[in-house]
Coordinates of C-alpha atoms in Angstrom, one line a residue:
Chain A
M429 CA 72.7 -6.3 57.6
Y430 CA 73.1 -6.8 61.2
A431 CA 74.5 -10.3 60.9
Q432 CA 77.7 -10.5 58.7
M433 CA 79.7 -13.5 57.6
V434 CA 77.8 -16.0 59.7
K435 CA 79.6 -19.3 59.5
S436 CA 77.5 -22.4 58.7
T437 CA 78.7 -26.0 58.8
G438 CA 81.6 -25.1 56.5
Q439 CA 80.9 -28.3 54.5
G440 CA 78.7 -27.0 51.8
V441 CA 75.3 -28.3 51.0
T442 CA 74.9 -32.1 51.5
P443 CA 73.7 -33.8 48.3
R444 CA 70.2 -35.2 48.7
E445 CA 71.4 -38.8 48.2
E446 CA 73.8 -38.4 51.1
M447 CA 71.1 -37.1 53.5
T448 CA 69.6 -39.2 56.2
P449 CA 65.8 -39.8 55.9
E450 CA 65.3 -37.2 58.7
E451 CA 67.5 -34.6 56.8
Q452 CA 65.6 -35.3 53.6
A453 CA 62.2 -34.8 55.3
F454 CA 63.5 -31.6 56.9
Q455 CA 64.8 -30.2 53.6
D456 CA 61.4 -31.1 52.0
R457 CA 59.6 -29.0 54.6
I458 CA 62.0 -26.1 53.9
D459 CA 61.6 -26.4 50.2
A460 CA 57.8 -26.4 50.6
D461 CA 58.2 -23.1 52.5
E462 CA 56.9 -24.6 55.8
K463 CA 58.1 -22.9 59.0
I464 CA 60.3 -24.9 61.3
E465 CA 59.3 -24.5 64.9
P466 CA 61.5 -24.9 68.0
K467 CA 60.3 -28.3 69.0
D468 CA 60.6 -29.8 65.5
W469 CA 63.5 -32.0 64.6
M470 CA 66.3 -30.0 62.9
P471 CA 69.9 -30.8 61.8
E472 CA 72.5 -29.7 64.4
G473 CA 74.2 -27.5 61.8
Y474 CA 70.9 -25.6 61.2
R475 CA 70.5 -25.0 64.9
K476 CA 74.1 -23.8 65.4
T477 CA 74.1 -21.6 62.4
L478 CA 70.8 -20.0 63.4
I479 CA 72.1 -19.4 67.0
R480 CA 75.1 -17.7 65.5
Q481 CA 73.1 -15.6 63.1
I482 CA 70.3 -14.6 65.5
S483 CA 72.6 -13.9 68.4
Q484 CA 74.8 -11.8 66.2
H485 CA 71.8 -9.9 65.1
A486 CA 70.6 -9.4 68.7
H487 CA 74.0 -8.2 69.8
S488 CA 74.0 -5.7 67.0
E489 CA 70.8 -4.3 68.3
I490 CA 72.1 -4.0 71.8
V491 CA 75.5 -2.5 70.8
G492 CA 73.6 -0.4 68.3
Q493 CA 72.0 1.5 71.2
L494 CA 75.3 3.1 72.0
P495 CA 76.2 5.3 68.9
E496 CA 72.7 6.8 69.0
G497 CA 72.3 6.9 72.7
N498 CA 75.4 9.0 72.5
W499 CA 73.2 11.9 71.1
I500 CA 70.1 11.6 73.2
T501 CA 71.3 14.1 75.8
R502 CA 72.4 16.5 73.0
A503 CA 69.3 16.2 70.7
P504 CA 68.6 19.7 69.4
T505 CA 64.8 19.8 70.1
L506 CA 62.4 18.1 72.5
E507 CA 60.7 16.4 69.6
R508 CA 64.0 15.1 68.2
K509 CA 65.0 13.9 71.7
A510 CA 61.7 12.0 72.0
I511 CA 62.0 10.4 68.6
L512 CA 65.6 9.3 69.3
L513 CA 64.7 7.9 72.7
A514 CA 61.8 6.0 71.1
K515 CA 64.2 4.7 68.5
V516 CA 66.8 3.5 70.9
Q517 CA 64.1 1.9 73.0
D518 CA 62.9 0.1 69.9
E519 CA 66.4 -1.3 69.3
A520 CA 66.6 -2.7 72.8
G521 CA 63.2 -4.2 72.1
H522 CA 64.5 -5.8 68.9
G523 CA 67.4 -7.2 70.9
L524 CA 64.9 -8.7 73.3
Y525 CA 62.7 -10.4 70.7
L526 CA 65.8 -11.8 69.0
Y527 CA 67.4 -13.1 72.2
C528 CA 64.1 -14.8 72.9
A529 CA 64.0 -16.3 69.4
A530 CA 67.6 -17.6 69.9
E531 CA 66.6 -19.0 73.3
T532 CA 64.1 -21.3 71.7
L533 CA 67.1 -23.1 70.1
G534 CA 68.5 -24.0 73.4
I535 CA 70.9 -21.3 74.5
S536 CA 70.4 -18.8 77.3
R537 CA 70.6 -15.0 77.1
D538 CA 73.4 -15.1 79.7
Q539 CA 75.4 -17.5 77.5
M540 CA 74.9 -15.3 74.5
Y541 CA 76.1 -12.3 76.6
E542 CA 79.1 -14.2 77.7
Q543 CA 80.0 -14.9 74.1
L544 CA 79.6 -11.2 73.2
H545 CA 81.7 -10.0 76.2
S546 CA 84.5 -12.5 75.5
G547 CA 84.6 -11.4 71.9
K548 CA 83.6 -14.9 70.7
A549 CA 80.3 -13.6 69.2
K550 CA 80.4 -10.6 66.8
Y551 CA 78.1 -7.7 66.2
S552 CA 77.7 -5.6 63.1
S553 CA 80.9 -3.8 62.1
I554 CA 78.9 -0.6 61.5
F555 CA 78.5 0.1 65.3
N556 CA 82.3 0.5 65.7
Y557 CA 82.1 3.8 63.8
P558 CA 81.7 7.0 65.8
T559 CA 78.7 9.3 65.6
L560 CA 80.3 12.7 65.5
T561 CA 77.6 15.3 64.6
W562 CA 73.9 15.5 64.8
A563 CA 73.7 14.7 61.1
D564 CA 75.0 11.2 62.0
M565 CA 71.6 10.6 63.6
G566 CA 70.1 11.2 60.2
A567 CA 72.8 9.1 58.4
V568 CA 72.4 6.2 60.7
G569 CA 68.7 6.1 60.2
W570 CA 68.8 6.6 56.5
L571 CA 71.8 4.5 55.6
V572 CA 72.4 2.0 58.4
D573 CA 68.7 1.2 59.0
G574 CA 68.2 1.4 55.3
A575 CA 70.9 -1.3 54.8
A576 CA 69.5 -3.4 57.7
I577 CA 66.0 -3.3 56.2
M578 CA 67.4 -4.4 52.8
N579 CA 68.5 -7.6 54.6
Q580 CA 65.6 -8.0 57.0
V581 CA 62.7 -7.7 54.6
P582 CA 63.6 -11.0 52.9
L583 CA 64.3 -12.6 56.3
Q584 CA 60.6 -12.2 57.2
R585 CA 60.3 -15.3 55.0
T586 CA 63.1 -17.2 56.7
S587 CA 62.5 -20.8 57.5
F588 CA 62.7 -20.6 61.3
G589 CA 59.3 -19.5 62.7
P590 CA 60.4 -17.5 65.7
Y591 CA 63.1 -15.6 63.7
S592 CA 60.6 -14.9 60.9
R593 CA 58.0 -13.6 63.3
A594 CA 60.6 -11.4 65.1
M595 CA 61.6 -10.0 61.7
I596 CA 58.1 -9.1 60.7
R597 CA 57.8 -6.9 63.9
I598 CA 61.2 -5.5 63.5
C599 CA 60.8 -4.5 59.9
K600 CA 57.8 -2.4 60.7
E601 CA 59.8 -0.4 63.2
E602 CA 62.9 -0.2 61.1
S603 CA 61.2 1.3 58.1
F604 CA 59.8 4.0 60.5
H605 CA 63.4 4.6 61.7
Q606 CA 64.6 5.0 58.2
R607 CA 62.0 7.6 57.4
Q608 CA 62.9 9.5 60.6
G609 CA 66.6 9.4 59.6
Y610 CA 65.8 10.7 56.2
D611 CA 63.7 13.4 57.7
I612 CA 66.7 14.6 59.8
M613 CA 68.9 14.5 56.6
M614 CA 66.3 16.7 54.8
K615 CA 66.3 19.3 57.6
M616 CA 70.1 19.3 57.6
A617 CA 70.6 19.2 53.8
F618 CA 68.1 22.0 53.3
G619 CA 69.2 24.0 56.3
T620 CA 72.1 26.4 57.0
E621 CA 75.5 26.1 55.5
A622 CA 76.9 24.5 58.6
Q623 CA 74.0 21.9 58.6
K624 CA 74.7 21.1 54.9
R625 CA 78.3 20.6 55.7
M626 CA 77.4 18.2 58.6
A627 CA 75.1 16.3 56.3
Q628 CA 77.7 15.8 53.6
D629 CA 80.3 14.9 56.2
A630 CA 78.0 12.3 57.7
L631 CA 77.3 10.8 54.2
N632 CA 81.1 10.7 53.5
R633 CA 81.8 8.8 56.7
F634 CA 78.9 6.4 56.6
W635 CA 78.7 5.5 52.9
Y636 CA 81.4 2.8 52.8
P637 CA 80.8 1.4 56.2
S638 CA 77.1 1.0 55.2
L639 CA 78.2 -0.9 52.1
M640 CA 80.3 -3.1 54.3
M641 CA 77.2 -4.0 56.3
F642 CA 76.2 -6.6 53.6
G643 CA 79.5 -8.4 54.1
P644 CA 82.1 -9.3 51.5
S645 CA 81.0 -11.0 48.3
D646 CA 79.7 -14.5 49.2
K647 CA 78.9 -15.9 45.8
D648 CA 81.4 -18.6 46.2
S649 CA 81.0 -19.1 50.0
V650 CA 80.1 -22.6 51.2
H651 CA 78.6 -21.1 54.4
S652 CA 76.2 -19.0 52.4
A653 CA 75.3 -21.8 50.0
Q654 CA 74.2 -23.9 53.0
S655 CA 72.4 -21.0 54.7
M656 CA 70.5 -20.3 51.4
A657 CA 69.5 -24.0 51.1
W658 CA 68.1 -23.8 54.6
K659 CA 66.4 -20.4 53.8
I660 CA 68.2 -18.8 56.7
K661 CA 69.7 -16.5 54.1
I662 CA 67.6 -15.5 51.1
N663 CA 69.8 -13.3 48.9
T664 CA 73.6 -13.0 48.3
N665 CA 75.5 -10.1 49.8
D666 CA 76.2 -8.7 46.4
E667 CA 72.5 -8.7 45.4
L668 CA 71.5 -6.9 48.5
R669 CA 74.4 -4.4 48.3
Q670 CA 73.5 -3.6 44.7
K671 CA 69.8 -3.1 45.6
F672 CA 70.9 -0.7 48.4
V673 CA 73.1 1.4 46.1
D674 CA 70.3 1.6 43.5
Q675 CA 67.8 2.7 46.1
T676 CA 70.1 5.2 47.9
V677 CA 71.7 7.1 45.0
P678 CA 68.4 8.9 44.0
Q679 CA 67.7 9.7 47.7
A680 CA 71.1 11.4 48.0
E681 CA 70.5 13.3 44.8
Y682 CA 67.2 14.6 46.1
L683 CA 69.1 15.9 49.2
G684 CA 71.7 17.6 47.0
L685 CA 74.4 15.5 48.6
T686 CA 77.3 13.8 46.8
I687 CA 78.0 10.1 47.3
P688 CA 81.8 9.9 48.0
D689 CA 82.5 7.7 45.0
P690 CA 83.9 9.3 41.8
D691 CA 83.3 6.1 39.9
L692 CA 79.6 5.8 40.7
K693 CA 77.6 5.9 37.5
W694 CA 74.4 4.5 36.1
N695 CA 74.9 1.5 33.8
E696 CA 72.3 1.4 31.1
E697 CA 73.1 -2.1 30.1
S698 CA 72.8 -3.7 33.5
G699 CA 70.1 -1.4 34.7
H700 CA 72.1 -0.8 37.9
Y701 CA 74.6 1.7 39.3
D702 CA 78.3 0.7 39.0
F703 CA 80.1 1.6 42.3
T704 CA 83.4 1.3 44.1
Q705 CA 83.6 -1.6 46.6
P706 CA 84.4 -0.6 50.2
D707 CA 87.9 -1.2 51.5
W708 CA 87.6 -4.8 52.7
N709 CA 90.9 -4.6 54.5
E710 CA 89.4 -1.9 56.7
F711 CA 86.4 -4.2 57.2
F712 CA 88.5 -7.1 58.4
E713 CA 90.5 -4.8 60.7
V714 CA 87.2 -3.6 62.2
L715 CA 86.1 -7.2 62.8
K716 CA 89.4 -8.0 64.4
G717 CA 88.8 -5.2 66.9
N718 CA 90.6 -2.3 65.2
G719 CA 87.7 -0.1 64.3
P720 CA 87.5 3.4 65.7
C721 CA 85.2 2.5 68.6
N722 CA 85.5 -1.3 69.2
K723 CA 87.0 -0.9 72.6
E724 CA 84.5 1.7 73.7
R725 CA 81.5 -0.2 72.5
L726 CA 82.3 -3.6 73.9
G727 CA 83.8 -1.9 77.0
A728 CA 80.6 -0.1 77.7
R729 CA 78.6 -3.3 77.4
V730 CA 81.0 -5.3 79.6
M731 CA 81.0 -2.5 82.2
A732 CA 77.1 -2.3 82.2
W733 CA 77.0 -6.1 82.8
E734 CA 79.7 -6.2 85.5
E735 CA 78.5 -3.1 87.4
G736 CA 75.0 -4.4 87.2
A737 CA 75.8 -7.8 88.8
W738 CA 74.7 -6.6 92.3
F739 CA 71.4 -5.5 90.8
R740 CA 70.6 -8.8 89.2
E741 CA 71.8 -10.7 92.2
G742 CA 69.6 -8.5 94.5
L743 CA 66.5 -9.3 92.4
S744 CA 67.2 -13.0 92.4
A745 CA 67.7 -13.0 96.1
H746 CA 64.5 -11.2 96.7
A747 CA 62.6 -13.6 94.4
E748 CA 64.0 -16.5 96.5
K749 CA 63.0 -14.9 99.8
A750 CA 59.6 -14.1 98.5
A751 CA 59.1 -17.7 97.3
A752 CA 60.3 -19.1 100.7
R753 CA 57.8 -16.8 102.5
R754 CA 55.0 -18.0 100.3
A755 CA 56.0 -21.6 100.9
A756 CA 56.1 -21.0 104.7
V757 CA 52.6 -19.4 104.6
A758 CA 51.3 -22.3 102.5
A759 CA 52.7 -24.8 105.0
E760 CA 51.0 -23.2 108.0
Chain B
M950 CA 85.9 50.4 99.4
P951 CA 82.3 50.0 100.3
S952 CA 81.4 47.5 102.9
L953 CA 80.4 44.1 101.4
P954 CA 77.2 42.4 102.4
D955 CA 77.2 39.3 104.5
M956 CA 78.3 36.3 102.5
A957 CA 75.5 34.1 103.8
T958 CA 72.7 34.4 101.2
P959 CA 69.3 34.6 102.8
D960 CA 67.2 31.6 102.2
A961 CA 66.0 31.7 98.6
A962 CA 62.5 30.4 99.4
A963 CA 62.0 32.9 102.2
R964 CA 63.2 35.7 100.0
A965 CA 60.8 34.7 97.2
Q966 CA 58.0 34.5 99.7
E967 CA 58.7 38.0 101.0
Q968 CA 58.8 39.3 97.4
A969 CA 55.5 37.6 96.5
A970 CA 53.9 38.8 99.8
G971 CA 54.9 42.4 99.0
Q972 CA 53.3 42.1 95.6
T973 CA 49.8 41.1 96.7
A974 CA 48.8 44.6 97.9
R975 CA 47.3 46.0 94.7
P976 CA 44.2 44.2 93.5
E977 CA 44.5 45.7 90.0
D978 CA 47.7 43.7 89.5
T979 CA 46.1 40.4 90.2
A980 CA 46.0 39.3 86.6
P981 CA 49.6 39.9 85.6
E982 CA 50.7 38.6 89.1
M983 CA 48.6 35.5 88.6
R984 CA 50.0 35.0 85.2
A985 CA 53.6 35.3 86.6
A986 CA 52.7 32.8 89.3
L987 CA 51.2 30.4 86.7
F988 CA 54.2 30.8 84.4
E989 CA 56.5 29.9 87.4
G990 CA 54.3 27.0 88.4
L991 CA 54.4 25.5 84.9
L992 CA 58.1 26.0 84.6
R993 CA 58.6 24.1 87.8
L994 CA 56.5 21.2 86.5
G995 CA 58.2 21.2 83.1
D996 CA 61.7 21.7 84.3
N997 CA 61.4 18.7 86.7
T998 CA 60.5 16.4 83.9
L999 CA 63.0 17.9 81.5
I1000 CA 66.0 17.5 83.8
L1001 CA 65.0 14.2 85.3
G1002 CA 64.2 12.9 81.7
H1003 CA 67.7 14.0 80.8
R1004 CA 69.4 12.3 83.7
V1005 CA 67.4 9.0 83.1
S1006 CA 68.3 9.1 79.4
E1007 CA 72.0 9.1 80.3
W1008 CA 71.5 5.4 81.1
C1009 CA 70.5 4.4 77.6
G1010 CA 72.4 1.3 76.6
H1011 CA 74.2 1.0 80.0
A1012 CA 71.6 -0.5 82.2
P1013 CA 72.3 -3.7 84.2
V1014 CA 69.7 -5.7 82.2
L1015 CA 68.0 -5.3 78.8
E1016 CA 64.6 -4.9 80.3
E1017 CA 65.8 -1.9 82.3
D1018 CA 67.3 -0.3 79.2
I1019 CA 63.8 -0.5 77.8
A1020 CA 62.1 0.7 80.9
L1021 CA 64.4 3.6 81.4
A1022 CA 64.1 4.8 77.9
N1023 CA 60.4 4.6 78.2
T1024 CA 60.4 6.6 81.5
A1025 CA 62.6 9.2 80.0
L1026 CA 60.4 9.4 76.9
D1027 CA 57.3 9.9 79.1
M1028 CA 59.0 12.7 80.9
I1029 CA 60.2 14.5 77.8
G1030 CA 56.6 14.2 76.4
Q1031 CA 55.3 15.8 79.6
T1032 CA 57.9 18.5 79.3
Q1033 CA 56.6 19.4 75.9
L1034 CA 53.2 19.9 77.3
W1035 CA 54.1 21.8 80.5
L1036 CA 56.6 24.1 78.8
G1037 CA 54.3 24.5 75.8
L1038 CA 51.6 25.8 78.1
A1039 CA 54.1 27.9 80.0
G1040 CA 55.1 29.7 76.8
E1041 CA 51.4 30.2 76.0
V1042 CA 50.7 31.7 79.4
E1043 CA 53.8 33.9 79.3
G1044 CA 52.6 35.4 76.0
Q1045 CA 56.0 36.3 74.7
G1046 CA 56.0 33.9 71.8
R1047 CA 58.4 31.4 73.4
S1048 CA 57.9 27.8 72.5
A1049 CA 58.6 24.7 74.7
D1050 CA 61.9 24.3 72.8
D1051 CA 62.8 28.0 73.4
L1052 CA 62.2 27.5 77.1
A1053 CA 64.1 24.2 77.3
Y1054 CA 67.0 25.2 75.2
L1055 CA 67.5 28.9 75.7
R1056 CA 67.3 29.5 79.4
D1057 CA 70.3 29.6 81.6
V1058 CA 70.7 28.0 85.0
W1059 CA 69.2 30.8 87.1
D1060 CA 66.0 30.7 85.0
M1061 CA 65.5 27.0 85.6
R1062 CA 62.9 26.0 88.2
N1063 CA 63.4 22.3 88.7
L1064 CA 63.9 20.7 92.1
L1065 CA 67.6 20.1 93.1
L1066 CA 66.7 16.4 93.5
V1067 CA 66.3 15.8 89.8
E1068 CA 69.6 17.3 88.8
R1069 CA 71.6 15.1 91.2
P1070 CA 74.0 12.8 89.3
N1071 CA 72.9 9.3 88.5
G1072 CA 75.4 7.5 90.7
D1073 CA 75.0 3.8 90.6
F1074 CA 71.8 2.1 89.4
G1075 CA 70.5 2.1 93.0
A1076 CA 70.9 5.8 93.4
T1077 CA 69.1 6.4 90.1
L1078 CA 66.2 4.2 91.2
M1079 CA 66.0 5.7 94.7
R1080 CA 65.9 9.3 93.2
Q1081 CA 63.2 8.1 90.8
F1082 CA 61.2 6.5 93.5
L1083 CA 61.2 9.5 95.8
F1084 CA 60.3 11.8 92.9
D1085 CA 57.5 9.5 91.6
A1086 CA 56.0 9.2 95.1
W1087 CA 55.7 13.0 95.0
H1088 CA 54.9 13.3 91.3
L1089 CA 51.8 11.1 91.3
P1090 CA 49.9 12.9 94.1
M1091 CA 50.9 16.2 92.6
L1092 CA 49.4 15.2 89.3
K1093 CA 46.3 13.8 91.0
A1094 CA 45.8 17.2 92.7
L1095 CA 46.4 19.0 89.4
M1096 CA 43.7 16.9 87.8
R1097 CA 41.3 18.9 90.0
S1098 CA 42.8 22.2 88.8
S1099 CA 40.5 25.1 88.1
D1100 CA 42.5 25.6 84.9
Q1101 CA 41.2 23.0 82.5
R1102 CA 44.4 23.0 80.4
I1103 CA 46.4 21.9 83.5
A1104 CA 43.8 19.3 84.5
D1105 CA 44.0 17.8 81.0
I1106 CA 47.8 17.5 81.0
A1107 CA 47.8 16.1 84.5
E1108 CA 45.4 13.5 83.6
K1109 CA 47.4 12.3 80.7
A1110 CA 50.7 12.4 82.7
S1111 CA 49.2 10.7 85.7
K1112 CA 48.6 7.5 83.7
E1113 CA 52.3 7.4 82.8
V1114 CA 53.5 8.3 86.3
S1115 CA 51.4 5.8 88.1
Y1116 CA 53.3 3.2 86.1
H1117 CA 56.6 4.9 86.9
L1118 CA 55.7 4.8 90.6
E1119 CA 54.6 1.1 90.5
R1120 CA 57.9 0.2 88.8
S1121 CA 60.2 2.2 91.1
T1122 CA 58.4 1.1 94.2
D1123 CA 58.7 -2.5 93.2
L1124 CA 62.4 -2.3 92.5
V1125 CA 63.2 -0.4 95.7
V1126 CA 61.4 -3.1 97.7
R1127 CA 63.2 -5.9 95.9
L1128 CA 66.6 -4.4 96.1
G1129 CA 66.2 -3.2 99.6
D1130 CA 65.2 -6.7 100.6
G1131 CA 67.6 -8.5 98.3
T1132 CA 71.2 -9.3 99.1
R1133 CA 73.3 -7.6 101.7
E1134 CA 75.1 -5.6 99.0
S1135 CA 71.9 -4.5 97.3
H1136 CA 70.5 -3.5 100.7
A1137 CA 73.6 -1.5 101.6
R1138 CA 73.6 0.3 98.2
M1139 CA 69.9 1.2 98.5
Q1140 CA 70.4 2.5 102.0
A1141 CA 73.4 4.5 101.0
A1142 CA 71.4 6.0 98.0
L1143 CA 68.5 6.9 100.3
D1144 CA 70.8 8.5 102.9
D1145 CA 72.6 10.5 100.2
I1146 CA 69.5 11.8 98.4
W1147 CA 67.3 12.4 101.4
P1148 CA 68.2 16.0 102.1
Y1149 CA 67.0 16.8 98.6
T1150 CA 63.5 15.6 99.2
G1151 CA 62.3 18.3 101.6
E1152 CA 62.3 21.0 98.8
M1153 CA 59.3 19.3 97.3
F1154 CA 57.2 20.5 100.2
I1155 CA 58.3 24.1 100.7
G1156 CA 56.0 26.6 99.1
D1157 CA 56.6 30.3 98.3
G1158 CA 54.4 33.2 97.3
H1159 CA 53.8 31.9 93.8
D1160 CA 52.5 28.6 95.2
A1161 CA 50.2 30.5 97.6
H1162 CA 48.7 32.5 94.7
L1163 CA 48.2 29.4 92.6
A1164 CA 46.6 27.5 95.5
E1165 CA 44.2 30.3 96.4
A1166 CA 42.9 30.3 92.8
G1167 CA 42.6 26.5 92.9
I1168 CA 45.1 26.1 90.1
M1169 CA 47.8 24.1 91.9
P1170 CA 48.0 22.5 95.3
T1171 CA 50.4 24.0 97.9
P1172 CA 53.6 21.9 98.1
E1173 CA 52.9 21.5 101.9
S1174 CA 49.6 19.8 101.2
L1175 CA 51.4 16.8 99.5
R1176 CA 53.6 16.0 102.5
T1177 CA 51.3 13.7 104.5
E1178 CA 50.5 11.4 101.6
W1179 CA 54.2 11.2 100.5
D1180 CA 55.3 10.5 104.0
A1181 CA 52.8 7.7 104.5
Y1182 CA 53.6 6.1 101.1
V1183 CA 57.4 6.4 101.4
D1184 CA 57.4 5.1 105.0
A1185 CA 55.4 2.0 104.0
V1186 CA 57.6 1.2 101.0
L1187 CA 60.8 1.7 103.0
R1188 CA 59.5 -0.6 105.7
E1189 CA 58.7 -3.3 103.2
A1190 CA 62.2 -2.7 101.6
T1191 CA 63.7 -3.1 105.1
L1192 CA 65.3 0.3 104.6
K1193 CA 65.7 2.9 107.4
R1194 CA 64.2 6.3 106.8
P1195 CA 66.9 8.8 107.5
E1196 CA 66.6 11.0 110.6
G1197 CA 66.6 14.7 110.3
D1198 CA 64.6 17.0 108.1
F1199 CA 67.3 19.3 106.8
A1200 CA 66.4 20.3 103.2
H1201 CA 68.6 21.7 100.5
K1202 CA 66.5 24.2 98.6
G1203 CA 66.5 26.9 96.0
G1204 CA 66.0 25.0 92.8
R1205 CA 62.4 26.1 92.5
Q1206 CA 63.5 29.7 92.7
G1207 CA 66.6 29.3 90.4
T1208 CA 69.5 28.7 92.7
H1209 CA 70.8 25.3 91.7
T1210 CA 73.7 22.9 92.4
E1211 CA 76.8 22.9 90.3
H1212 CA 75.5 20.0 88.3
L1213 CA 72.8 21.8 86.4
G1214 CA 75.2 24.0 84.4
F1215 CA 76.8 20.9 83.0
I1216 CA 73.5 19.4 82.1
L1217 CA 72.5 22.5 80.2
A1218 CA 75.9 22.8 78.5
E1219 CA 75.3 19.4 77.0
M1220 CA 71.6 19.7 76.4
Q1221 CA 71.6 23.2 74.9
W1222 CA 74.8 23.0 72.9
L1223 CA 73.5 22.6 69.4
Q1224 CA 70.9 25.3 69.9
R1225 CA 73.5 27.7 71.3
A1226 CA 76.2 26.9 68.8
Y1227 CA 73.9 27.2 65.7
P1228 CA 71.4 29.9 66.6
G1229 CA 68.3 30.0 64.5
A1230 CA 68.9 26.6 62.7
K1231 CA 65.9 24.3 62.2
W1232 CA 66.5 20.7 63.2

């Protein structure tokens, strides 16, 4: 999940009898699975929550370029280099769709950047973990994109039209990324001893951070209840995490890799795997800025923005000059 | 102690020219000689895109606007794709069973044949753009000439690549004009980038014996033949960008014959590390 712990109104779901007629009509449209479009009336809480969620998702795509971009210059073959470049390019493209979707709600991309750079807006905790070996390019595709898809597939049905349409495009590309990641894992897991070691090490390091991507249990969260009523969120964090574990365990077995959880076992009764929860203290520390790479990741984005100011100003100045020249010609 | 030779290395291009000229005497050697020239010519094409693709990809995630991140990744991707084609054909022509990956990942600096221009460090975004523009303005006419190659395999690759490169040139031209004629700062940065990189452009137009062989057979154009078009195009764009073409025609050279700047060793150390550290592994 690229958006974690998105705060809603904090007041829980308003009972129908307390809703204004506008709010009732809005909720009826949501319940009838109609899409809400940017010019439609919407409650302020819906707008704000969506801005938080979509911008957090967009920021995750942008910051997410960095841990993988890290390996483009070291990709081991020309084909792998091309695939990784294409993938990172896709992520930047996802960021672009999502920023555009958020802009329809009345916030500019520059404002969203400002919130990211100041630390006010968050991005997914997973991108604060380092990519240390080539196998991490496999693990990121397999596990991180796998977890993201788990969240994003239901979001294709989300109530806000532009977000839903962005998700449909993004999901197509993400599932391709996941297959590419698994393909790298297969090459590594069935390769030399050193490659197998890299593959297992990558799984060891990315397993729990991937489980954290779904966020802490939110079965009692007022924020999640409201988001679910608005169909901005479709499933609980626990449902998605369980689905991810159930899907991933057999994939790891096929690779001959061991999931780093001694208590992981199939539960006949529930029809799901029992597994150990990630260390939620670590998760909250990462959100606070204490992950292994928080400073580098955000620092890189801030530096790119600040050092690029002259570039953006140059383009704007040229556009103004060109417009003035056109106006002068037209006046003649 | 024997007397040591003069420290000043003779000009690499002139030396290669002499060698190639000395080799033309025996007609029975034409085929292997032509094959060697063709191999060199293909390495020069593939190494340019390999090294520039590497440099451009260093920007991934660090560009000044999101649209530029996308455009740069796309440009790098095109160049890596072209590298696969050129080096793939080079390996085929060489006939020693080397693949495009073998050629990219297992040659050391002295066997690399790219222009010095493309291995220059990225600098600021303006320097990266200026390097790209000066290269694209050469690359497109080069590919257009290669589309008329007597070797169909080369003509086919050039046709595919020229579609991508005409977009690269359109984009880099547009940005050079807008930033040159933008703010005072953007103008100053673009002029500084131009002045800095200019002495690395002349190498694009200096041929050697291999080029002469290839041109005689109608396989590749002589580097000199691309100069007029490049000059005219670059002059026009610089004028529109309100930038001043640097005076002087001093050219650093040697890259096309394997004598590089200090920067290439670091590029290769990074690029080739996995292949070198884990020989024979499949990725």
